[in-house]
XYZ file of C-alpha atoms in Angstrom:
605
model
C 28.819 -27.860 -61.730
C 31.526 -27.896 -64.661
C 30.005 -29.028 -68.109
C 31.787 -31.980 -69.428
C 30.649 -31.468 -73.156
C 29.750 -28.237 -74.626
C 26.209 -29.774 -75.419
C 25.444 -29.038 -71.606
C 25.986 -25.451 -71.946
C 24.516 -24.248 -75.177
C 23.349 -21.003 -74.021
C 26.480 -20.130 -72.497
C 28.111 -20.525 -75.865
C 25.588 -18.561 -77.704
C 25.671 -15.867 -75.030
C 29.202 -14.876 -76.171
C 28.382 -13.631 -79.415
C 25.161 -11.737 -78.207
C 27.692 -10.088 -75.407
C 30.253 -9.108 -78.228
C 27.559 -7.447 -80.058
C 26.316 -5.535 -76.953
C 29.877 -4.684 -76.306
C 30.399 -3.305 -79.969
C 27.282 -1.429 -79.737
C 27.920 0.365 -76.254
C 31.502 1.025 -77.029
C 31.931 1.432 -80.552
C 28.700 2.576 -81.849
C 28.317 3.400 -85.454
C 24.720 4.636 -86.050
C 25.314 5.760 -89.890
C 24.133 2.347 -90.686
C 22.512 0.897 -87.690
C 19.031 1.744 -89.306
C 19.842 -1.262 -91.971
C 20.989 -3.713 -89.301
C 17.237 -4.628 -88.579
C 16.785 -5.428 -92.186
C 19.949 -7.543 -92.168
C 18.794 -9.253 -89.115
C 15.398 -10.259 -90.410
C 17.074 -11.521 -93.494
C 19.466 -13.568 -91.603
C 16.740 -14.837 -89.709
C 14.825 -15.924 -92.558
C 17.894 -17.488 -94.128
C 18.370 -19.551 -90.932
C 14.822 -20.943 -90.706
C 15.105 -21.659 -94.636
C 18.441 -23.738 -94.530
C 16.789 -25.550 -91.416
C 13.787 -26.522 -93.634
C 15.882 -27.553 -96.538
C 18.766 -29.119 -94.210
C 18.458 -32.518 -96.237
C 17.425 -31.009 -99.501
C 20.538 -28.765 -99.916
C 22.767 -31.673 -98.115
C 24.066 -29.231 -95.599
C 25.280 -31.959 -93.193
C 28.402 -31.776 -95.576
C 29.034 -28.159 -94.283
C 28.125 -28.123 -90.559
C 29.658 -24.931 -89.762
C 27.339 -22.901 -91.745
C 24.640 -23.191 -89.271
C 26.801 -22.431 -86.252
C 28.348 -19.401 -88.326
C 25.027 -18.046 -89.118
C 23.324 -18.381 -85.742
C 26.560 -16.797 -84.300
C 26.481 -13.646 -86.546
C 22.711 -13.267 -85.878
C 23.284 -13.021 -81.935
C 26.157 -10.747 -82.757
C 23.758 -8.522 -84.830
C 20.724 -8.754 -82.384
C 23.019 -7.597 -79.406
C 23.983 -4.556 -81.573
C 20.477 -3.868 -82.503
C 19.533 -4.239 -78.875
C 21.852 -1.424 -77.860
C 20.896 0.677 -80.639
C 16.995 0.334 -79.946
C 17.320 0.861 -76.133
C 19.390 3.835 -76.437
C 16.802 6.804 -76.305
C 18.821 9.266 -78.076
C 18.398 7.319 -81.384
C 14.558 7.902 -80.744
C 13.299 10.725 -83.099
C 10.570 11.481 -80.399
C 13.178 12.297 -77.773
C 12.318 15.396 -76.048
C 15.744 17.012 -76.627
C 15.220 16.930 -80.329
C 12.653 19.379 -80.216
C 12.171 22.916 -78.903
C 9.788 23.340 -76.102
C 8.405 25.466 -73.345
C 7.553 22.801 -70.927
C 7.826 19.299 -70.300
C 5.474 16.924 -68.939
C 7.194 14.133 -66.839
C 6.602 11.197 -64.629
C 8.751 10.121 -61.636
C 9.865 6.928 -62.283
C 11.949 5.677 -59.157
C 11.909 6.490 -55.591
C 12.628 9.904 -54.892
C 15.528 10.567 -52.192
C 16.151 13.545 -50.234
C 19.788 14.450 -49.538
C 20.602 17.652 -47.721
C 17.242 19.254 -48.369
C 17.450 18.509 -51.984
C 15.107 15.966 -53.565
C 16.526 13.981 -56.338
C 14.818 11.605 -58.751
C 14.791 10.540 -62.346
C 11.691 11.088 -64.282
C 10.316 9.786 -67.879
C 9.043 12.752 -70.391
C 5.752 11.800 -71.566
C 5.119 15.017 -73.765
C 6.673 18.501 -74.492
C 4.537 21.432 -74.624
C 5.151 24.232 -77.416
C 3.151 26.900 -78.397
C 0.350 25.728 -76.199
C 0.455 22.564 -78.108
C 1.116 19.073 -76.483
C 3.349 16.522 -78.037
C 3.860 13.071 -77.335
C 7.679 12.572 -76.577
C 10.292 9.989 -74.761
C 13.430 10.310 -72.737
C 14.653 9.906 -69.145
C 15.536 13.288 -66.880
C 17.440 13.523 -63.431
C 15.637 16.034 -61.654
C 16.850 17.790 -58.259
C 14.256 20.081 -56.305
C 15.400 22.364 -53.855
C 12.091 22.831 -52.278
C 10.707 21.623 -48.823
C 7.293 21.153 -50.343
C 8.810 18.590 -52.886
C 9.507 16.032 -50.206
C 6.155 15.123 -50.700
C 6.581 13.698 -54.387
C 6.661 9.999 -54.990
C 6.876 7.490 -57.634
C 4.202 7.774 -60.399
C 3.588 11.811 -59.863
C 3.348 13.673 -62.729
C 4.785 17.397 -63.001
C 5.059 19.988 -65.458
C 8.369 21.741 -65.749
C 10.059 24.353 -67.535
C 12.879 23.412 -70.234
C 15.597 24.411 -68.157
C 17.764 21.256 -68.566
C 21.317 20.816 -69.482
C 23.453 17.945 -70.215
C 25.539 15.823 -67.811
C 28.723 17.403 -67.030
C 31.729 14.946 -67.808
C 34.635 14.532 -65.347
C 36.588 17.708 -65.527
C 39.687 16.171 -63.592
C 41.993 13.151 -64.327
C 40.993 9.996 -62.888
C 37.515 11.456 -61.668
C 34.523 9.130 -61.557
C 32.886 9.560 -64.691
C 29.068 10.331 -63.579
C 28.162 11.200 -67.109
C 28.726 7.594 -68.401
C 27.306 6.016 -65.548
C 24.193 7.862 -65.965
C 24.533 7.353 -69.725
C 24.444 3.358 -69.057
C 21.206 4.036 -67.393
C 19.771 5.988 -70.405
C 19.864 9.370 -68.606
C 21.655 12.117 -70.575
C 20.210 15.159 -69.165
C 19.393 16.933 -65.823
C 17.420 19.792 -64.493
C 17.660 21.818 -61.217
C 14.623 23.374 -60.066
C 13.442 25.941 -57.198
C 10.269 26.627 -55.696
C 7.682 27.647 -58.005
C 9.193 26.088 -60.860
C 7.330 23.093 -61.164
C 3.609 22.074 -60.927
C 2.194 18.838 -59.834
C -0.423 17.687 -62.451
C -1.309 14.312 -60.771
C -0.529 11.841 -57.888
C 0.359 8.290 -58.092
C -0.076 7.424 -61.934
C 2.628 4.939 -62.094
C 2.549 1.071 -62.426
C 0.107 -0.083 -59.727
C 2.332 -3.161 -58.748
C 5.728 -1.003 -58.420
C 3.826 1.465 -56.781
C 2.437 -0.994 -54.329
C 5.887 -2.523 -53.839
C 7.714 0.816 -53.089
C 4.924 1.925 -50.584
C 4.909 -1.530 -48.676
C 8.672 -1.201 -48.419
C 8.369 2.587 -47.000
C 5.743 1.170 -44.343
C 8.133 -1.952 -43.553
C 11.062 0.498 -43.069
C 8.902 2.323 -40.734
C 8.004 -0.784 -38.949
C 11.763 -1.510 -38.557
C 11.944 1.881 -36.520
C 9.402 1.314 -34.148
C 11.486 -1.522 -32.000
C 14.987 -0.865 -33.285
C 16.632 2.288 -31.867
C 20.098 2.492 -33.118
C 19.973 4.402 -36.507
C 22.669 2.609 -37.779
C 21.080 -0.872 -37.061
C 17.942 0.595 -38.642
C 19.603 1.818 -42.339
C 21.381 -1.724 -42.198
C 18.715 -3.867 -41.642
C 16.630 -1.610 -44.212
C 19.260 -2.149 -46.821
C 20.185 -5.866 -45.855
C 16.491 -7.351 -45.866
C 14.542 -4.667 -48.227
C 17.357 -3.183 -50.366
C 16.498 0.376 -49.030
C 19.866 2.257 -48.652
C 18.715 6.111 -48.498
C 19.678 6.101 -44.852
C 22.960 4.193 -45.070
C 26.005 6.303 -43.683
C 29.490 6.406 -45.534
C 31.290 4.974 -42.284
C 29.040 1.849 -42.454
C 29.487 1.537 -46.365
C 33.197 2.041 -45.919
C 33.502 -0.754 -43.396
C 31.794 -3.272 -45.270
C 33.537 -2.142 -48.529
C 37.175 -2.529 -47.217
C 36.559 -5.871 -45.324
C 35.166 -7.426 -48.594
C 31.742 -7.764 -47.111
C 29.920 -5.129 -49.119
C 27.674 -7.820 -51.017
C 25.958 -8.288 -47.729
C 24.399 -4.779 -48.136
C 23.318 -5.512 -51.824
C 20.372 -7.700 -51.881
C 21.255 -10.207 -54.352
C 21.496 -13.965 -54.976
C 22.682 -14.953 -51.435
C 19.491 -13.146 -49.702
C 17.231 -14.908 -52.262
C 18.705 -18.082 -51.272
C 18.178 -17.606 -47.735
C 14.837 -16.942 -48.324
C 14.503 -19.953 -50.548
C 15.773 -22.064 -47.703
C 13.378 -20.793 -45.204
C 10.441 -21.288 -47.831
C 11.666 -25.035 -48.180
C 11.724 -25.465 -44.410
C 8.115 -24.155 -44.205
C 6.496 -25.817 -47.170
C 8.342 -28.939 -46.588
C 5.040 -30.822 -45.526
C 3.479 -30.321 -48.820
C 5.925 -33.206 -50.361
C 3.973 -35.702 -48.701
C 0.714 -34.914 -50.980
C 0.033 -36.101 -54.699
C 0.758 -32.928 -56.306
C 2.272 -30.968 -53.029
C 5.539 -30.448 -55.013
C 3.973 -28.736 -57.811
C 1.835 -26.454 -55.365
C 5.295 -26.053 -53.289
C 6.964 -24.800 -56.348
C 4.529 -22.482 -57.251
C 4.375 -20.653 -53.829
C 8.115 -20.542 -53.430
C 8.388 -19.416 -56.887
C 5.692 -16.570 -56.263
C 7.381 -15.676 -52.919
C 10.625 -15.255 -54.559
C 9.454 -12.755 -57.257
C 7.394 -11.058 -54.859
C 10.575 -10.510 -52.741
C 12.433 -9.690 -55.984
C 9.839 -7.027 -56.536
C 9.882 -5.773 -53.086
C 13.814 -5.246 -53.432
C 13.552 -2.960 -56.405
C 13.978 -5.535 -59.319
C 17.900 -5.044 -59.181
C 19.890 -7.194 -61.545
C 21.419 -9.209 -59.012
C 17.799 -10.359 -57.644
C 16.418 -10.723 -60.704
C 19.169 -13.054 -61.984
C 18.922 -15.227 -58.872
C 14.924 -15.337 -59.064
C 15.445 -16.463 -62.758
C 17.857 -19.090 -61.843
C 16.141 -20.434 -58.611
C 12.565 -20.712 -60.742
C 14.192 -22.691 -63.260
C 15.748 -25.119 -61.146
C 12.719 -25.694 -59.062
C 10.795 -26.391 -62.194
C 13.483 -28.749 -63.150
C 13.601 -30.463 -59.715
C 9.890 -30.764 -59.596
C 9.763 -32.580 -62.952
C 13.029 -34.601 -62.298
C 15.124 -32.892 -65.103
C 18.829 -32.641 -65.412
C 19.860 -29.144 -65.268
C 23.300 -27.528 -65.773
C 23.696 -24.526 -63.484
C 25.961 -22.487 -66.021
C 23.294 -23.117 -68.648
C 20.732 -21.715 -66.438
C 23.190 -18.659 -65.397
C 23.515 -17.822 -69.065
C 19.627 -18.067 -69.875
C 19.030 -15.472 -67.045
C 21.649 -13.249 -68.368
C 20.322 -13.578 -71.966
C 16.726 -12.521 -70.926
C 18.074 -9.538 -68.609
C 20.117 -8.502 -71.514
C 17.557 -8.559 -74.117
C 15.321 -6.605 -71.648
C 18.175 -3.803 -71.056
C 21.595 -4.410 -72.836
C 23.206 -1.785 -70.551
C 23.003 -4.085 -67.626
C 26.158 -5.336 -69.004
C 27.755 -2.111 -67.973
C 26.470 -1.889 -64.464
C 29.140 -2.817 -61.917
C 26.714 -5.149 -59.847
C 25.461 -7.103 -62.541
C 29.008 -7.865 -63.494
C 30.044 -8.735 -60.009
C 26.897 -10.886 -59.506
C 27.406 -13.012 -62.599
C 31.034 -13.408 -61.775
C 30.665 -14.332 -58.405
C 28.036 -17.158 -59.486
C 30.304 -18.177 -62.226
C 33.167 -18.592 -59.921
C 30.921 -20.556 -57.245
C 29.903 -23.006 -60.104
C 33.523 -23.310 -61.758
C 36.113 -22.545 -59.357
C 34.602 -23.453 -55.789
C 34.649 -27.226 -56.570
C 38.439 -27.127 -57.838
C 39.181 -24.911 -54.583
C 37.262 -27.598 -52.471
C 39.362 -30.335 -53.726
C 42.616 -28.815 -52.379
C 42.270 -29.925 -48.828
C 40.244 -33.241 -47.465
C 39.206 -33.346 -43.714
C 37.764 -36.374 -42.280
C 36.104 -34.264 -39.558
C 32.841 -33.338 -40.761
C 32.582 -29.999 -39.016
C 35.964 -28.865 -40.588
C 35.127 -29.938 -43.770
C 31.880 -27.934 -43.751
C 34.227 -24.969 -42.367
C 36.714 -25.738 -45.544
C 33.510 -25.693 -47.612
C 32.455 -22.212 -46.791
C 36.142 -20.965 -47.130
C 36.389 -22.571 -50.605
C 32.999 -20.633 -51.487
C 34.601 -17.453 -50.171
C 37.854 -18.007 -51.952
C 36.254 -18.827 -55.323
C 34.015 -15.690 -55.066
C 36.854 -13.397 -54.156
C 39.350 -14.635 -56.958
C 36.924 -14.425 -59.798
C 35.776 -10.484 -58.638
C 39.172 -9.493 -57.932
C 40.074 -8.112 -61.035
C 36.869 -6.327 -61.638
C 36.995 -4.986 -57.899
C 40.544 -3.762 -58.591
C 39.544 -1.875 -61.692
C 36.571 -0.176 -60.240
C 37.142 0.274 -56.528
C 40.976 0.071 -56.447
C 41.508 -1.875 -53.351
C 41.778 -5.781 -52.269
C 40.543 -6.641 -48.442
C 43.407 -8.904 -47.019
C 41.227 -10.377 -44.442
C 38.114 -10.989 -46.772
C 38.197 -14.787 -45.387
C 37.898 -13.854 -41.932
C 35.113 -11.090 -42.588
C 33.039 -13.465 -44.738
C 33.077 -16.439 -42.470
C 32.246 -14.297 -39.539
C 29.065 -12.427 -41.014
C 27.936 -15.930 -41.862
C 25.903 -16.139 -38.483
C 25.056 -12.499 -38.072
C 23.484 -12.307 -41.571
C 21.263 -15.491 -41.163
C 20.141 -14.164 -37.865
C 19.367 -10.843 -39.263
C 17.479 -12.334 -42.169
C 15.445 -14.558 -40.675
C 14.724 -12.313 -37.368
C 14.197 -9.474 -39.732
C 11.901 -11.551 -42.121
C 9.746 -12.997 -38.923
C 9.610 -9.339 -37.353
C 8.168 -7.871 -40.684
C 5.538 -10.726 -41.385
C 4.262 -11.223 -37.793
C 1.904 -8.650 -36.625
C 3.099 -6.303 -33.828
C 2.855 -8.443 -30.546
C 4.558 -6.490 -27.788
C 6.427 -9.497 -26.236
C 7.513 -11.162 -29.592
C 7.991 -7.761 -31.754
C 10.303 -6.683 -29.056
C 12.346 -9.855 -28.854
C 12.882 -10.205 -32.667
C 13.639 -6.229 -32.565
C 16.314 -6.809 -29.947
C 17.726 -9.632 -31.818
C 17.963 -7.871 -34.996
C 19.475 -4.626 -33.628
C 22.000 -6.681 -31.391
C 23.161 -8.892 -34.290
C 23.723 -5.786 -36.537
C 25.637 -3.840 -33.978
C 27.802 -6.945 -33.196
C 28.302 -7.379 -36.898
C 29.102 -3.841 -37.523
C 31.567 -3.611 -34.306
C 33.636 -6.654 -35.672
C 33.899 -5.328 -39.077
C 35.171 -2.003 -37.975
C 38.011 -3.773 -35.949
C 38.862 -5.727 -39.040
C 38.940 -2.451 -41.079
C 41.269 -0.872 -38.582
C 43.478 -3.794 -38.106
C 46.938 -3.017 -39.652
C 47.496 -4.126 -43.181
C 43.695 -4.862 -43.353
C 43.796 -4.207 -47.383
C 45.654 -2.792 -50.425
C 44.642 0.322 -51.474
C 45.679 2.614 -54.623
C 45.294 -0.242 -57.150
C 44.977 1.375 -60.449
C 45.305 -1.385 -63.434
C 44.660 -0.462 -67.115
C 42.300 -2.199 -69.397
C 44.929 -4.745 -70.605
C 46.038 -5.318 -67.335
C 42.620 -6.093 -66.325
C 42.179 -8.536 -69.081
C 45.316 -10.308 -68.446
C 44.567 -10.905 -64.799
C 41.403 -12.773 -66.181
C 43.420 -14.530 -68.612
C 45.775 -15.582 -65.594
C 42.907 -16.677 -63.221
C 40.969 -18.790 -66.012
C 44.052 -20.448 -67.616
C 45.477 -21.499 -64.155
C 42.240 -22.856 -62.692
C 41.599 -24.524 -66.157
C 45.074 -26.058 -65.951
C 44.459 -27.359 -62.606
C 40.945 -29.021 -63.963
C 42.521 -30.552 -67.171
C 46.202 -30.634 -66.233
C 47.185 -29.763 -69.964
C 50.664 -27.985 -70.200
C 49.847 -25.481 -72.565
C 47.279 -24.102 -70.070
C 50.170 -23.555 -67.641
C 52.271 -21.858 -70.561
C 49.264 -19.495 -71.019
C 49.049 -18.541 -67.353
C 52.846 -17.939 -67.355
C 53.066 -15.946 -70.453
C 49.871 -13.778 -69.367
C 51.774 -13.399 -65.934
C 54.969 -12.048 -67.597
C 53.200 -9.592 -69.786
C 51.313 -8.410 -66.703
C 54.266 -7.870 -64.787
C 55.686 -5.899 -67.815
C 52.616 -3.741 -68.093
C 52.636 -2.905 -64.283
C 56.544 -2.447 -64.315
C 56.368 0.025 -67.398
C 53.529 1.986 -65.822
C 55.287 2.513 -62.615
C 58.540 3.456 -64.499
C 56.889 6.013 -66.544
C 55.177 7.590 -63.430
C 58.442 7.898 -61.702
C 60.276 9.301 -64.607
C 57.378 11.773 -65.456
C 56.477 15.180 -64.141
C 53.226 16.858 -64.574
C 51.337 20.085 -63.424
C 47.705 19.541 -63.114
C 45.377 22.426 -63.155
C 42.216 21.403 -61.442
C 38.401 22.432 -62.160
C 36.777 22.483 -58.946
C 33.654 24.360 -58.118
C 33.733 27.056 -55.596
C 37.223 26.093 -54.724
C 40.874 26.281 -56.201
C 43.305 23.629 -56.943
C 46.605 22.626 -58.728
C 48.881 19.373 -58.582
C 52.771 19.723 -59.202
C 53.600 16.041 -59.202
C 57.141 14.911 -59.680
C 57.244 11.041 -59.587
C 55.828 9.587 -56.578
C 55.615 13.063 -54.730
C 53.052 15.898 -55.277
C 52.386 19.133 -54.134
C 48.751 20.097 -53.874
C 47.781 23.630 -53.721
C 44.255 23.897 -52.859
C 41.543 25.433 -50.178
C 40.013 21.781 -50.003
C 41.062 19.737 -47.007
C 42.134 15.996 -47.404
C 39.370 15.306 -45.159
C 36.610 17.046 -47.311
C 34.369 14.945 -49.256
C 35.058 16.920 -52.505
C 38.745 16.388 -52.234
C 38.327 12.743 -51.864
C 36.154 12.688 -55.143
C 38.061 15.016 -57.267
C 41.841 15.230 -56.027
C 42.389 11.853 -54.336
C 41.716 9.794 -57.383
C 44.520 11.211 -59.411
C 47.202 10.965 -56.602
C 46.342 7.420 -56.434
C 46.205 6.648 -59.935
C 49.715 7.899 -60.136
C 50.715 5.928 -57.075
C 51.963 8.939 -55.168
C 53.167 8.330 -51.823
C 54.193 11.421 -50.475
C 51.993 14.591 -50.500
C 52.936 17.970 -49.231
C 49.408 20.138 -48.899
C 49.626 23.895 -49.230
C 46.306 25.668 -48.303
C 46.256 29.384 -49.452
C 45.266 32.264 -47.684
C 43.746 33.236 -45.116
C 45.144 30.208 -43.244
C 48.626 29.353 -44.123
C 50.311 25.844 -43.151
C 51.979 23.040 -44.883
C 51.437 19.494 -43.937
C 53.012 16.162 -45.007
C 51.839 12.773 -44.722
C 52.584 9.365 -46.153
C-alpha cells in the first residue's frame, strides 16, 4: 500500500531523522559532549511543547517550517542519545572500569555446546574486590571447556575470576569483523574458563517468563525427536517452527543460502503470518457473536506474542508481532491503516528499546523485505495481466518473491557477496512444503502424544522437510545457480539502492527526472565497479596472514595469486581467513603451495 500523501505516513517521515541520529551515534560517536545532549534534548522538548501552547499567540502559523525543524532535531538528538545511553561502555559502573578479583555473572541467553565447549553470554551483576561485593554492569562472552558445565542454563549465577580480555579484531584483510559484530550486541569482553575456574552460586534466577519459554522450547525440540528420525529433518523442523538453530549443519545452511531461501530458516514475519492464518481459521466462528471480533482479536494477539516469546523475541518476529497486532486492532475497530506507517511505528519502538538493532543484518533484511512487498510488489504485479485466476495467483506469488529479492539484493550482496539466480524457482517450490511443515509441526507439538496421530504428523513433517532439502540441494548444484564473489563498496551499496528506488518510483510516477536519476546512478555505479576492477588488475600485493597455529602468505598479481599455507582450501579456517581476501580481489586463479612435510602444488579456477 503506497501512500498517496505524506500525511498517511507521518511515522515513516519522522523515523528518518531518528535513524540518522542512531547512525551518527554508532558510526561517528563523539562522546566528549554527549553528556550535554540530554540537557539539550530536554530544552528542545520544552521548547516544542511551549511553541505548541503559544501557537496562536506567537502567530507561528506564519512560519510553518519551525515546528517541523524542531521535531526533526529532537528526533535526531534522541537517536544519538539512545545510542549513548545503550552503550554499556559509557556506564561508570561497567566492570572493566574497576579492578576486581572476581566477577558475579548471570547467564542471560540459552547456552550452546559446540565441540565440547559451552558458550554463552552473561550479565555482570557485581565485582568482588578485597572481599567486598560492588554492584556492576556489562555483558561478557563466556566459553567453558568442561563437561560438567553442560548442565548450565539461562539464569544460572556464576562466580568467575577476572581473566577476561577484549574481543580480537580481524587480523586479515576482508575477514569477518567478529569484534564489531559482538560490539553491536553490547559485548566487548570474553573469558575462556577451564574446570575449577568457576563456581555455580545459584540456579534458575533469570526472568521467569523467558526461562519458561526456553524450557518449553527445549521440551518441544525433544518431542520432535520422538517421531522424527532423520537428524537434518529434526534440525530444520526445530529451526523453522521454533527458531532453535543449535543443531543445524553447515551443509543445510549453505543449501538454503545459495538458493535464496534462507529466510525460511529464520522465524520471521512469514512464519507469524502463517500462524495468523491458522488462528483466523480456527477462531472464525467468533465473528458471529456480539463481541466475538474483540474476543478473537485478544486471543490472536496473545497467541502471536506467545509464539514470539517461544521463538526468542528475534527482531523480525517482534516487528511482525507489532505490525500484526496493530492491523488486528485497527480492523477490529474498522479503522483505516497504512501498512508503511505501521512498519515505521514498529521500527521506532524496537530501536528505542535497542538502537543497535539497526546494525543487525536480520533486522535490516526483515524491514527491507516488508518495505519491498508494500511498495514494489504492487508495481511489479501490474507488469502482467492474466485472465486465468490460477495463473494470476501464480504471478502474484512471483511478484512477491521478485519484490523481496530486488529490495534485499544490495544488502545481501554487501554482506554475503552472492546472488541466487534461481531464487524464483526455489521460493515458489518451498511454499507448499513450508506450509505443510508449519501446520503439521504446530499440530504435532500441540496435540498430546497419541501414537497413530503423532506418527502420521511426524511422517508428514519429516518427508516434507527431506523433499524440500533434496530439491534445494539439486537447485544449489545446478550449473550457474548463483553469482559469487560479489564485493561492493559502501558507495556502490548506496548507488544500487539509488538505482532501484528511482527506477521503481519512475514506474509509479512517470517523471522523466526520476529516470535521469536512475541512469545517473547506474553510470556512476558502473564507473566505480570498473575502477575497482582496474585497480585490482594493475596492483600487486604480498599479504602476511595472521593465523592461529598455522602459517600463511598470499602473493597476488592482478587476478592471480599464490597461497603459501598449511591450511587446505577445504578447511573451515581457510574459508574464514584466506578465501574472503581472494574473493574481495576477485582472484580467478589460485596456486596453493603447502609447505613441508607434504609438498605439492594445486591449481584451480
